[in-house]
Amino acid sequence: MSDTKDRPTPNQLGTVESASVTSASAKSASLESESVMASLLMASSLFLGVGAALSCDNALAGERAAESRDNAAEEEQASDPLAGATIDAALVYYQEQDRVTAAEGIINYRQALDDANIIRGKIALDALTGASANGAVIQASPQSFTRPSGTGVYQARAGELPLDDTFKDTRLQLSANWQHLFSAKWQASLGGYLSREYDYTSLGVNAGLEHSFNQSNTQVFAGAAYYFDIVNPVGGRPVGMSEMVFRNDFASEAEFRQAFDATRFYDSALKRTLDLNVGITQTLNRRWQAQLSYGLSAVNGYLNDAYKVVSRVDNAGQALGYHYEQRPDERLKHNLYLMTKGALESGTLTFSYRYSNDDWSLQAHTFDARYRYNLSGAAYWQWQFRVYLQDAAEFYHLYLTEGEPLPEFASADHRLGKMQTYTIGFKYGQKLEQGMLASVRLAYYQQRPQNPGVELPGELASFDQFPRLDAIVLQFGMRF
């Protein structure tokens, strides 16, 4: 399992997502840091849209990044962002129907050192268990698959989506950030990031710069982040497009192991990511702000999911074998983000749209609407509705056809396929004594994979090869 979960974005400063248009000045708004619910929702966005597994190569990574940025607007900090220290604690529980279960705990610390410097630290621990779709097609008869380690098999029953029951991971993430105000018009930040899982390590640095002008009604910002990842999949990295071997096809364990080793690389793989982001935030009038930003992400190295396969079927739709996926080792991604946020008499209304595409021919559109209603000076509720639409990557293959040459690249990972996702959420927040804030959020997420125009021969047409995924997210947060 690989990781971009909750990485810092290239720009942590000056965005509308972290601003309060109802009470803070433009300068104060640009300094607001992550609140407990922002941290909580940023954590939950790791899971929203994930489907059956998480991957840094996930086609929904952009969606989760958009979710993280949008959610940072949902909690307002104190009017003086340089006042004192805060500790944020958050818990997230995520449950897919008959698949992955995830739990995450987060602690955020923020301290204003003086009038010009703020430091932040974060520690997060999450655990995921359950079954993840391995990419194979649904069949009328039971199917068996060699486990990634090469020891034993796991099975899929007739008529059911093949799920890898070995899906399990624990992740520890640490991050730190220093923010400095050079003047009322200029500020910058520097940060570091470390994430460790059983089979994945990620190291990163990030920096941001913001300038305010036009009587603090306009902010321009730029940011960059660089990540260096080390991948060590369980059982080694499969050779792309090599065929899965089975113990029962060999007379001895030694013969099987020799054949299995021929499908594996046992050295570590590397992945490098450079993210760049530029944008502008504009105060339109006393009540409304808008933001426009552009992001570029260049990735190279090992981009496969080591645990995904593609079925090879005959004209009757029966699986004759399974091949490990192969993706290009480079990816260039673009995204354009537009958001407007306004203060109404009763609360805050936010609309956002994000368009993204890449050189894998994967295009996506994200629409998000949120309304926060202030019940009183001490309580509020908020609803959210979000739609995500995605086209399939150019090398997405539901299956490979027997007798035809193997393609250079192929993946049956539904996260790279055509899909629609919908999120409906409701949140309630309540201020407590001594300045504490408690909140709870419940969200329903639905993922609808779609056929991108693939013919379904024989028995493949007898089953829903693109089953729907439903999930619930429950979130609790507390700010001290």
PDB file of N, CA, C and O in Angstrom, residues 69-136:
ATOM      1  N   ARG A  69      -8.257  20.665   0.865  1.00  0.00           N
ATOM      2  CA  ARG A  69      -8.183  22.123   0.743  1.00  0.00           C
ATOM      3  C   ARG A  69      -9.527  22.768   1.045  1.00  0.00           C
ATOM      4  O   ARG A  69      -9.605  23.768   1.750  1.00  0.00           O
ATOM      5  N   ASP A  70     -10.594  22.191   0.540  1.00  0.00           N
ATOM      6  CA  ASP A  70     -11.906  22.776   0.759  1.00  0.00           C
ATOM      7  C   ASP A  70     -12.308  22.721   2.229  1.00  0.00           C
ATOM      8  O   ASP A  70     -12.912  23.646   2.758  1.00  0.00           O
ATOM      9  N   ASN A  71     -11.976  21.620   2.899  1.00  0.00           N
ATOM     10  CA  ASN A  71     -12.406  21.436   4.270  1.00  0.00           C
ATOM     11  C   ASN A  71     -11.697  22.363   5.242  1.00  0.00           C
ATOM     12  O   ASN A  71     -12.164  22.574   6.359  1.00  0.00           O
ATOM     13  N   ALA A  72     -10.565  22.918   4.845  1.00  0.00           N
ATOM     14  CA  ALA A  72      -9.829  23.797   5.753  1.00  0.00           C
ATOM     15  C   ALA A  72     -10.593  25.074   6.055  1.00  0.00           C
ATOM     16  O   ALA A  72     -10.232  25.813   6.958  1.00  0.00           O
ATOM     17  N   ALA A  73     -11.642  25.355   5.299  1.00  0.00           N
ATOM     18  CA  ALA A  73     -12.433  26.563   5.531  1.00  0.00           C
ATOM     19  C   ALA A  73     -13.505  26.370   6.582  1.00  0.00           C
ATOM     20  O   ALA A  73     -14.148  27.323   6.989  1.00  0.00           O
ATOM     21  N   GLU A  74     -13.719  25.161   7.056  1.00  0.00           N
ATOM     22  CA  GLU A  74     -14.930  24.867   7.804  1.00  0.00           C
ATOM     23  C   GLU A  74     -14.887  25.284   9.267  1.00  0.00           C
ATOM     24  O   GLU A  74     -15.896  25.254   9.943  1.00  0.00           O
ATOM     25  N   GLU A  75     -13.692  25.622   9.779  1.00  0.00           N
ATOM     26  CA  GLU A  75     -13.599  26.073  11.162  1.00  0.00           C
ATOM     27  C   GLU A  75     -12.846  27.395  11.213  1.00  0.00           C
ATOM     28  O   GLU A  75     -11.804  27.551  10.595  1.00  0.00           O
ATOM     29  N   GLU A  76     -13.352  28.357  11.941  1.00  0.00           N
ATOM     30  CA  GLU A  76     -12.691  29.650  12.076  1.00  0.00           C
ATOM     31  C   GLU A  76     -11.815  29.639  13.322  1.00  0.00           C
ATOM     32  O   GLU A  76     -12.225  29.196  14.381  1.00  0.00           O
ATOM     33  N   GLN A  77     -10.608  30.162  13.181  1.00  0.00           N
ATOM     34  CA  GLN A  77      -9.731  30.298  14.331  1.00  0.00           C
ATOM     35  C   GLN A  77     -10.120  31.571  15.094  1.00  0.00           C
ATOM     36  O   GLN A  77     -11.007  32.330  14.700  1.00  0.00           O
ATOM     37  N   ALA A  78      -9.433  31.803  16.174  1.00  0.00           N
ATOM     38  CA  ALA A  78      -9.648  33.034  16.935  1.00  0.00           C
ATOM     39  C   ALA A  78      -9.273  34.238  16.069  1.00  0.00           C
ATOM     40  O   ALA A  78      -8.500  34.130  15.135  1.00  0.00           O
ATOM     41  N   SER A  79      -9.817  35.408  16.408  1.00  0.00           N
ATOM     42  CA  SER A  79      -9.560  36.578  15.591  1.00  0.00           C
ATOM     43  C   SER A  79      -8.082  36.954  15.572  1.00  0.00           C
ATOM     44  O   SER A  79      -7.608  37.568  14.631  1.00  0.00           O
ATOM     45  N   ASP A  80      -7.349  36.616  16.626  1.00  0.00           N
ATOM     46  CA  ASP A  80      -5.919  36.881  16.652  1.00  0.00           C
ATOM     47  C   ASP A  80      -5.166  35.577  16.436  1.00  0.00           C
ATOM     48  O   ASP A  80      -5.047  34.767  17.354  1.00  0.00           O
ATOM     49  N   PRO A  81      -4.644  35.342  15.224  1.00  0.00           N
ATOM     50  CA  PRO A  81      -3.995  34.072  14.932  1.00  0.00           C
ATOM     51  C   PRO A  81      -2.671  33.903  15.646  1.00  0.00           C
ATOM     52  O   PRO A  81      -2.105  32.824  15.641  1.00  0.00           O
ATOM     53  N   LEU A  82      -2.126  34.949  16.253  1.00  0.00           N
ATOM     54  CA  LEU A  82      -0.843  34.855  16.934  1.00  0.00           C
ATOM     55  C   LEU A  82      -1.002  34.640  18.438  1.00  0.00           C
ATOM     56  O   LEU A  82      -0.028  34.656  19.182  1.00  0.00           O
ATOM     57  N   ALA A  83      -2.209  34.468  18.895  1.00  0.00           N
ATOM     58  CA  ALA A  83      -2.453  34.363  20.326  1.00  0.00           C
ATOM     59  C   ALA A  83      -2.290  32.930  20.811  1.00  0.00           C
ATOM     60  O   ALA A  83      -3.062  32.054  20.449  1.00  0.00           O
ATOM     61  N   GLY A  84      -1.264  32.703  21.655  1.00  0.00           N
ATOM     62  CA  GLY A  84      -1.140  31.472  22.408  1.00  0.00           C
ATOM     63  C   GLY A  84      -0.944  30.213  21.596  1.00  0.00           C
ATOM     64  O   GLY A  84      -0.541  30.229  20.450  1.00  0.00           O
ATOM     65  N   ALA A  85      -1.232  29.088  22.265  1.00  0.00           N
ATOM     66  CA  ALA A  85      -1.055  27.768  21.676  1.00  0.00           C
ATOM     67  C   ALA A  85      -2.389  27.038  21.631  1.00  0.00           C
ATOM     68  O   ALA A  85      -3.276  27.280  22.449  1.00  0.00           O
ATOM     69  N   THR A  86      -2.543  26.159  20.673  1.00  0.00           N
ATOM     70  CA  THR A  86      -3.732  25.316  20.584  1.00  0.00           C
ATOM     71  C   THR A  86      -3.310  23.877  20.351  1.00  0.00           C
ATOM     72  O   THR A  86      -2.288  23.606  19.713  1.00  0.00           O
ATOM     73  N   ILE A  87      -4.105  22.969  20.871  1.00  0.00           N
ATOM     74  CA  ILE A  87      -3.931  21.537  20.640  1.00  0.00           C
ATOM     75  C   ILE A  87      -5.230  21.005  20.064  1.00  0.00           C
ATOM     76  O   ILE A  87      -6.303  21.179  20.651  1.00  0.00           O
ATOM     77  N   ASP A  88      -5.145  20.374  18.924  1.00  0.00           N
ATOM     78  CA  ASP A  88      -6.311  19.803  18.263  1.00  0.00           C
ATOM     79  C   ASP A  88      -6.209  18.288  18.301  1.00  0.00           C
ATOM     80  O   ASP A  88      -5.165  17.728  17.963  1.00  0.00           O
ATOM     81  N   ALA A  89      -7.286  17.632  18.665  1.00  0.00           N
ATOM     82  CA  ALA A  89      -7.343  16.175  18.660  1.00  0.00           C
ATOM     83  C   ALA A  89      -8.513  15.737  17.797  1.00  0.00           C
ATOM     84  O   ALA A  89      -9.575  16.366  17.809  1.00  0.00           O
ATOM     85  N   ALA A  90      -8.331  14.680  17.036  1.00  0.00           N
ATOM     86  CA  ALA A  90      -9.378  14.244  16.113  1.00  0.00           C
ATOM     87  C   ALA A  90      -9.374  12.733  15.974  1.00  0.00           C
ATOM     88  O   ALA A  90      -8.320  12.088  16.049  1.00  0.00           O
ATOM     89  N   LEU A  91     -10.554  12.183  15.766  1.00  0.00           N
ATOM     90  CA  LEU A  91     -10.734  10.765  15.494  1.00  0.00           C
ATOM     91  C   LEU A  91     -11.630  10.612  14.270  1.00  0.00           C
ATOM     92  O   LEU A  91     -12.627  11.316  14.133  1.00  0.00           O
ATOM     93  N   VAL A  92     -11.271   9.694  13.383  1.00  0.00           N
ATOM     94  CA  VAL A  92     -12.057   9.416  12.184  1.00  0.00           C
ATOM     95  C   VAL A  92     -12.295   7.913  12.096  1.00  0.00           C
ATOM     96  O   VAL A  92     -11.372   7.118  12.285  1.00  0.00           O
ATOM     97  N   TYR A  93     -13.531   7.545  11.809  1.00  0.00           N
ATOM     98  CA  TYR A  93     -13.862   6.141  11.562  1.00  0.00           C
ATOM     99  C   TYR A  93     -14.511   6.043  10.191  1.00  0.00           C
ATOM    100  O   TYR A  93     -15.458   6.766   9.886  1.00  0.00           O
ATOM    101  N   TYR A  94     -13.983   5.158   9.353  1.00  0.00           N
ATOM    102  CA  TYR A  94     -14.459   4.991   7.978  1.00  0.00           C
ATOM    103  C   TYR A  94     -14.804   3.523   7.755  1.00  0.00           C
ATOM    104  O   TYR A  94     -14.027   2.634   8.102  1.00  0.00           O
ATOM    105  N   GLN A  95     -15.991   3.271   7.183  1.00  0.00           N
ATOM    106  CA  GLN A  95     -16.443   1.898   6.973  1.00  0.00           C
ATOM    107  C   GLN A  95     -17.064   1.736   5.592  1.00  0.00           C
ATOM    108  O   GLN A  95     -18.062   2.378   5.268  1.00  0.00           O
ATOM    109  N   GLU A  96     -16.443   0.884   4.762  1.00  0.00           N
ATOM    110  CA  GLU A  96     -17.039   0.499   3.494  1.00  0.00           C
ATOM    111  C   GLU A  96     -17.887  -0.744   3.708  1.00  0.00           C
ATOM    112  O   GLU A  96     -17.590  -1.566   4.579  1.00  0.00           O
ATOM    113  N   GLN A  97     -18.894  -0.888   2.905  1.00  0.00           N
ATOM    114  CA  GLN A  97     -19.752  -2.061   3.014  1.00  0.00           C
ATOM    115  C   GLN A  97     -18.990  -3.302   2.551  1.00  0.00           C
ATOM    116  O   GLN A  97     -18.612  -3.423   1.390  1.00  0.00           O
ATOM    117  N   ASP A  98     -18.717  -4.220   3.491  1.00  0.00           N
ATOM    118  CA  ASP A  98     -18.065  -5.500   3.221  1.00  0.00           C
ATOM    119  C   ASP A  98     -16.627  -5.357   2.722  1.00  0.00           C
ATOM    120  O   ASP A  98     -16.069  -6.317   2.177  1.00  0.00           O
ATOM    121  N   ARG A  99     -16.007  -4.202   2.922  1.00  0.00           N
ATOM    122  CA  ARG A  99     -14.631  -4.040   2.441  1.00  0.00           C
ATOM    123  C   ARG A  99     -13.749  -3.434   3.529  1.00  0.00           C
ATOM    124  O   ARG A  99     -13.575  -3.995   4.594  1.00  0.00           O
ATOM    125  N   VAL A 100     -13.194  -2.255   3.250  1.00  0.00           N
ATOM    126  CA  VAL A 100     -12.170  -1.679   4.113  1.00  0.00           C
ATOM    127  C   VAL A 100     -12.788  -0.945   5.305  1.00  0.00           C
ATOM    128  O   VAL A 100     -13.785  -0.243   5.175  1.00  0.00           O
ATOM    129  N   THR A 101     -12.138  -1.116   6.460  1.00  0.00           N
ATOM    130  CA  THR A 101     -12.440  -0.339   7.651  1.00  0.00           C
ATOM    131  C   THR A 101     -11.181   0.423   8.034  1.00  0.00           C
ATOM    132  O   THR A 101     -10.088  -0.136   8.018  1.00  0.00           O
ATOM    133  N   ALA A 102     -11.344   1.693   8.380  1.00  0.00           N
ATOM    134  CA  ALA A 102     -10.183   2.516   8.723  1.00  0.00           C
ATOM    135  C   ALA A 102     -10.490   3.343   9.957  1.00  0.00           C
ATOM    136  O   ALA A 102     -11.609   3.794  10.161  1.00  0.00           O
ATOM    137  N   ALA A 103      -9.464   3.531  10.778  1.00  0.00           N
ATOM    138  CA  ALA A 103      -9.561   4.392  11.954  1.00  0.00           C
ATOM    139  C   ALA A 103      -8.299   5.234  12.028  1.00  0.00           C
ATOM    140  O   ALA A 103      -7.197   4.727  11.793  1.00  0.00           O
ATOM    141  N   GLU A 104      -8.448   6.517  12.336  1.00  0.00           N
ATOM    142  CA  GLU A 104      -7.299   7.408  12.398  1.00  0.00           C
ATOM    143  C   GLU A 104      -7.420   8.347  13.580  1.00  0.00           C
ATOM    144  O   GLU A 104      -8.495   8.856  13.884  1.00  0.00           O
ATOM    145  N   GLY A 105      -6.295   8.542  14.257  1.00  0.00           N
ATOM    146  CA  GLY A 105      -6.201   9.516  15.334  1.00  0.00           C
ATOM    147  C   GLY A 105      -5.155  10.562  14.988  1.00  0.00           C
ATOM    148  O   GLY A 105      -4.104  10.239  14.440  1.00  0.00           O
ATOM    149  N   ILE A 106      -5.453  11.829  15.303  1.00  0.00           N
ATOM    150  CA  ILE A 106      -4.570  12.943  14.951  1.00  0.00           C
ATOM    151  C   ILE A 106      -4.419  13.886  16.144  1.00  0.00           C
ATOM    152  O   ILE A 106      -5.390  14.163  16.849  1.00  0.00           O
ATOM    153  N   ILE A 107      -3.214  14.354  16.351  1.00  0.00           N
ATOM    154  CA  ILE A 107      -2.954  15.423  17.311  1.00  0.00           C
ATOM    155  C   ILE A 107      -2.186  16.513  16.597  1.00  0.00           C
ATOM    156  O   ILE A 107      -1.134  16.265  16.005  1.00  0.00           O
ATOM    157  N   ASN A 108      -2.712  17.727  16.653  1.00  0.00           N
ATOM    158  CA  ASN A 108      -2.071  18.910  16.061  1.00  0.00           C
ATOM    159  C   ASN A 108      -1.667  19.862  17.171  1.00  0.00           C
ATOM    160  O   ASN A 108      -2.445  20.114  18.112  1.00  0.00           O
ATOM    161  N   TYR A 109      -0.471  20.425  17.059  1.00  0.00           N
ATOM    162  CA  TYR A 109      -0.012  21.430  18.020  1.00  0.00           C
ATOM    163  C   TYR A 109       0.380  22.692  17.267  1.00  0.00           C
ATOM    164  O   TYR A 109       1.066  22.620  16.249  1.00  0.00           O
ATOM    165  N   ARG A 110      -0.053  23.835  17.753  1.00  0.00           N
ATOM    166  CA  ARG A 110       0.246  25.122  17.131  1.00  0.00           C
ATOM    167  C   ARG A 110       0.682  26.095  18.203  1.00  0.00           C
ATOM    168  O   ARG A 110       0.027  26.229  19.236  1.00  0.00           O
ATOM    169  N   GLN A 111       1.805  26.789  17.962  1.00  0.00           N
ATOM    170  CA  GLN A 111       2.333  27.718  18.950  1.00  0.00           C
ATOM    171  C   GLN A 111       2.830  28.981  18.268  1.00  0.00           C
ATOM    172  O   GLN A 111       3.630  28.921  17.326  1.00  0.00           O
ATOM    173  N   ALA A 112       2.354  30.137  18.734  1.00  0.00           N
ATOM    174  CA  ALA A 112       2.876  31.412  18.275  1.00  0.00           C
ATOM    175  C   ALA A 112       4.077  31.759  19.141  1.00  0.00           C
ATOM    176  O   ALA A 112       3.942  31.965  20.355  1.00  0.00           O
ATOM    177  N   LEU A 113       5.267  31.815  18.535  1.00  0.00           N
ATOM    178  CA  LEU A 113       6.478  32.113  19.284  1.00  0.00           C
ATOM    179  C   LEU A 113       6.566  33.593  19.624  1.00  0.00           C
ATOM    180  O   LEU A 113       7.014  33.969  20.704  1.00  0.00           O
ATOM    181  N   ASP A 114       6.163  34.436  18.668  1.00  0.00           N
ATOM    182  CA  ASP A 114       6.149  35.880  18.865  1.00  0.00           C
ATOM    183  C   ASP A 114       5.237  36.469  17.792  1.00  0.00           C
ATOM    184  O   ASP A 114       4.454  35.746  17.165  1.00  0.00           O
ATOM    185  N   ASP A 115       5.348  37.773  17.557  1.00  0.00           N
ATOM    186  CA  ASP A 115       4.471  38.421  16.595  1.00  0.00           C
ATOM    187  C   ASP A 115       4.794  38.080  15.153  1.00  0.00           C
ATOM    188  O   ASP A 115       4.041  38.457  14.247  1.00  0.00           O
ATOM    189  N   ALA A 116       5.895  37.372  14.908  1.00  0.00           N
ATOM    190  CA  ALA A 116       6.305  37.107  13.535  1.00  0.00           C
ATOM    191  C   ALA A 116       6.487  35.633  13.213  1.00  0.00           C
ATOM    192  O   ALA A 116       6.713  35.294  12.044  1.00  0.00           O
ATOM    193  N   ASN A 117       6.375  34.745  14.199  1.00  0.00           N
ATOM    194  CA  ASN A 117       6.690  33.344  13.957  1.00  0.00           C
ATOM    195  C   ASN A 117       5.656  32.416  14.590  1.00  0.00           C
ATOM    196  O   ASN A 117       5.250  32.613  15.747  1.00  0.00           O
ATOM    197  N   ILE A 118       5.259  31.432  13.810  1.00  0.00           N
ATOM    198  CA  ILE A 118       4.336  30.390  14.268  1.00  0.00           C
ATOM    199  C   ILE A 118       4.917  29.039  13.898  1.00  0.00           C
ATOM    200  O   ILE A 118       5.422  28.851  12.788  1.00  0.00           O
ATOM    201  N   ILE A 119       4.868  28.091  14.810  1.00  0.00           N
ATOM    202  CA  ILE A 119       5.288  26.722  14.511  1.00  0.00           C
ATOM    203  C   ILE A 119       4.105  25.792  14.689  1.00  0.00           C
ATOM    204  O   ILE A 119       3.208  26.039  15.496  1.00  0.00           O
ATOM    205  N   ARG A 120       4.115  24.733  13.921  1.00  0.00           N
ATOM    206  CA  ARG A 120       3.062  23.726  13.998  1.00  0.00           C
ATOM    207  C   ARG A 120       3.687  22.343  13.941  1.00  0.00           C
ATOM    208  O   ARG A 120       4.679  22.124  13.231  1.00  0.00           O
ATOM    209  N   GLY A 121       3.107  21.414  14.650  1.00  0.00           N
ATOM    210  CA  GLY A 121       3.535  20.031  14.592  1.00  0.00           C
ATOM    211  C   GLY A 121       2.329  19.122  14.535  1.00  0.00           C
ATOM    212  O   GLY A 121       1.242  19.468  15.022  1.00  0.00           O
ATOM    213  N   LYS A 122       2.499  17.973  13.935  1.00  0.00           N
ATOM    214  CA  LYS A 122       1.377  17.048  13.780  1.00  0.00           C
ATOM    215  C   LYS A 122       1.860  15.616  13.864  1.00  0.00           C
ATOM    216  O   LYS A 122       2.925  15.265  13.343  1.00  0.00           O
ATOM    217  N   ILE A 123       1.076  14.777  14.526  1.00  0.00           N
ATOM    218  CA  ILE A 123       1.311  13.349  14.552  1.00  0.00           C
ATOM    219  C   ILE A 123      -0.011  12.655  14.260  1.00  0.00           C
ATOM    220  O   ILE A 123      -1.052  13.049  14.782  1.00  0.00           O
ATOM    221  N   ALA A 124       0.035  11.682  13.381  1.00  0.00           N
ATOM    222  CA  ALA A 124      -1.174  10.941  13.003  1.00  0.00           C
ATOM    223  C   ALA A 124      -0.861   9.455  12.956  1.00  0.00           C
ATOM    224  O   ALA A 124       0.216   9.045  12.519  1.00  0.00           O
ATOM    225  N   LEU A 125      -1.791   8.669  13.412  1.00  0.00           N
ATOM    226  CA  LEU A 125      -1.666   7.213  13.375  1.00  0.00           C
ATOM    227  C   LEU A 125      -2.967   6.634  12.861  1.00  0.00           C
ATOM    228  O   LEU A 125      -4.039   6.952  13.380  1.00  0.00           O
ATOM    229  N   ASP A 126      -2.883   5.831  11.806  1.00  0.00           N
ATOM    230  CA  ASP A 126      -4.100   5.212  11.307  1.00  0.00           C
ATOM    231  C   ASP A 126      -3.879   3.734  11.031  1.00  0.00           C
ATOM    232  O   ASP A 126      -2.746   3.277  10.820  1.00  0.00           O
ATOM    233  N   ALA A 127      -4.970   2.994  11.060  1.00  0.00           N
ATOM    234  CA  ALA A 127      -4.945   1.553  10.814  1.00  0.00           C
ATOM    235  C   ALA A 127      -6.063   1.211   9.850  1.00  0.00           C
ATOM    236  O   ALA A 127      -7.195   1.688   9.989  1.00  0.00           O
ATOM    237  N   LEU A 128      -5.748   0.359   8.846  1.00  0.00           N
ATOM    238  CA  LEU A 128      -6.719  -0.067   7.851  1.00  0.00           C
ATOM    239  C   LEU A 128      -6.729  -1.584   7.794  1.00  0.00           C
ATOM    240  O   LEU A 128      -5.677  -2.238   7.781  1.00  0.00           O
ATOM    241  N   THR A 129      -7.904  -2.145   7.761  1.00  0.00           N
ATOM    242  CA  THR A 129      -8.058  -3.595   7.621  1.00  0.00           C
ATOM    243  C   THR A 129      -9.231  -3.862   6.686  1.00  0.00           C
ATOM    244  O   THR A 129     -10.052  -2.987   6.419  1.00  0.00           O
ATOM    245  N   GLY A 130      -9.305  -5.085   6.191  1.00  0.00           N
ATOM    246  CA  GLY A 130     -10.435  -5.476   5.354  1.00  0.00           C
ATOM    247  C   GLY A 130      -9.991  -6.120   4.068  1.00  0.00           C
ATOM    248  O   GLY A 130      -8.904  -6.696   3.979  1.00  0.00           O
ATOM    249  N   ALA A 131     -10.828  -6.012   3.064  1.00  0.00           N
ATOM    250  CA  ALA A 131     -10.583  -6.647   1.771  1.00  0.00           C
ATOM    251  C   ALA A 131     -10.596  -5.595   0.677  1.00  0.00           C
ATOM    252  O   ALA A 131     -11.472  -4.735   0.639  1.00  0.00           O
ATOM    253  N   SER A 132      -9.632  -5.694  -0.227  1.00  0.00           N
ATOM    254  CA  SER A 132      -9.477  -4.722  -1.303  1.00  0.00           C
ATOM    255  C   SER A 132      -9.635  -5.403  -2.654  1.00  0.00           C
ATOM    256  O   SER A 132      -9.076  -6.486  -2.876  1.00  0.00           O
ATOM    257  N   ALA A 133     -10.389  -4.770  -3.568  1.00  0.00           N
ATOM    258  CA  ALA A 133     -10.558  -5.323  -4.918  1.00  0.00           C
ATOM    259  C   ALA A 133      -9.199  -5.450  -5.591  1.00  0.00           C
ATOM    260  O   ALA A 133      -8.417  -4.511  -5.612  1.00  0.00           O
ATOM    261  N   ASN A 134      -8.899  -6.642  -6.151  1.00  0.00           N
ATOM    262  CA  ASN A 134      -7.575  -6.859  -6.751  1.00  0.00           C
ATOM    263  C   ASN A 134      -7.533  -6.570  -8.249  1.00  0.00           C
ATOM    264  O   ASN A 134      -6.473  -6.670  -8.862  1.00  0.00           O
ATOM    265  N   GLY A 135      -8.681  -6.228  -8.865  1.00  0.00           N
ATOM    266  CA  GLY A 135      -8.714  -5.888 -10.279  1.00  0.00           C
ATOM    267  C   GLY A 135      -9.242  -6.974 -11.188  1.00  0.00           C
ATOM    268  O   GLY A 135      -9.558  -6.720 -12.357  1.00  0.00           O
ATOM    269  N   ALA A 136      -9.331  -8.224 -10.699  1.00  0.00           N
ATOM    270  CA  ALA A 136      -9.810  -9.327 -11.527  1.00  0.00           C
ATOM    271  C   ALA A 136     -11.307  -9.208 -11.787  1.00  0.00           C
ATOM    272  O   ALA A 136     -12.050  -8.606 -11.003  1.00  0.00           O
TER     273      ALA A 136
END
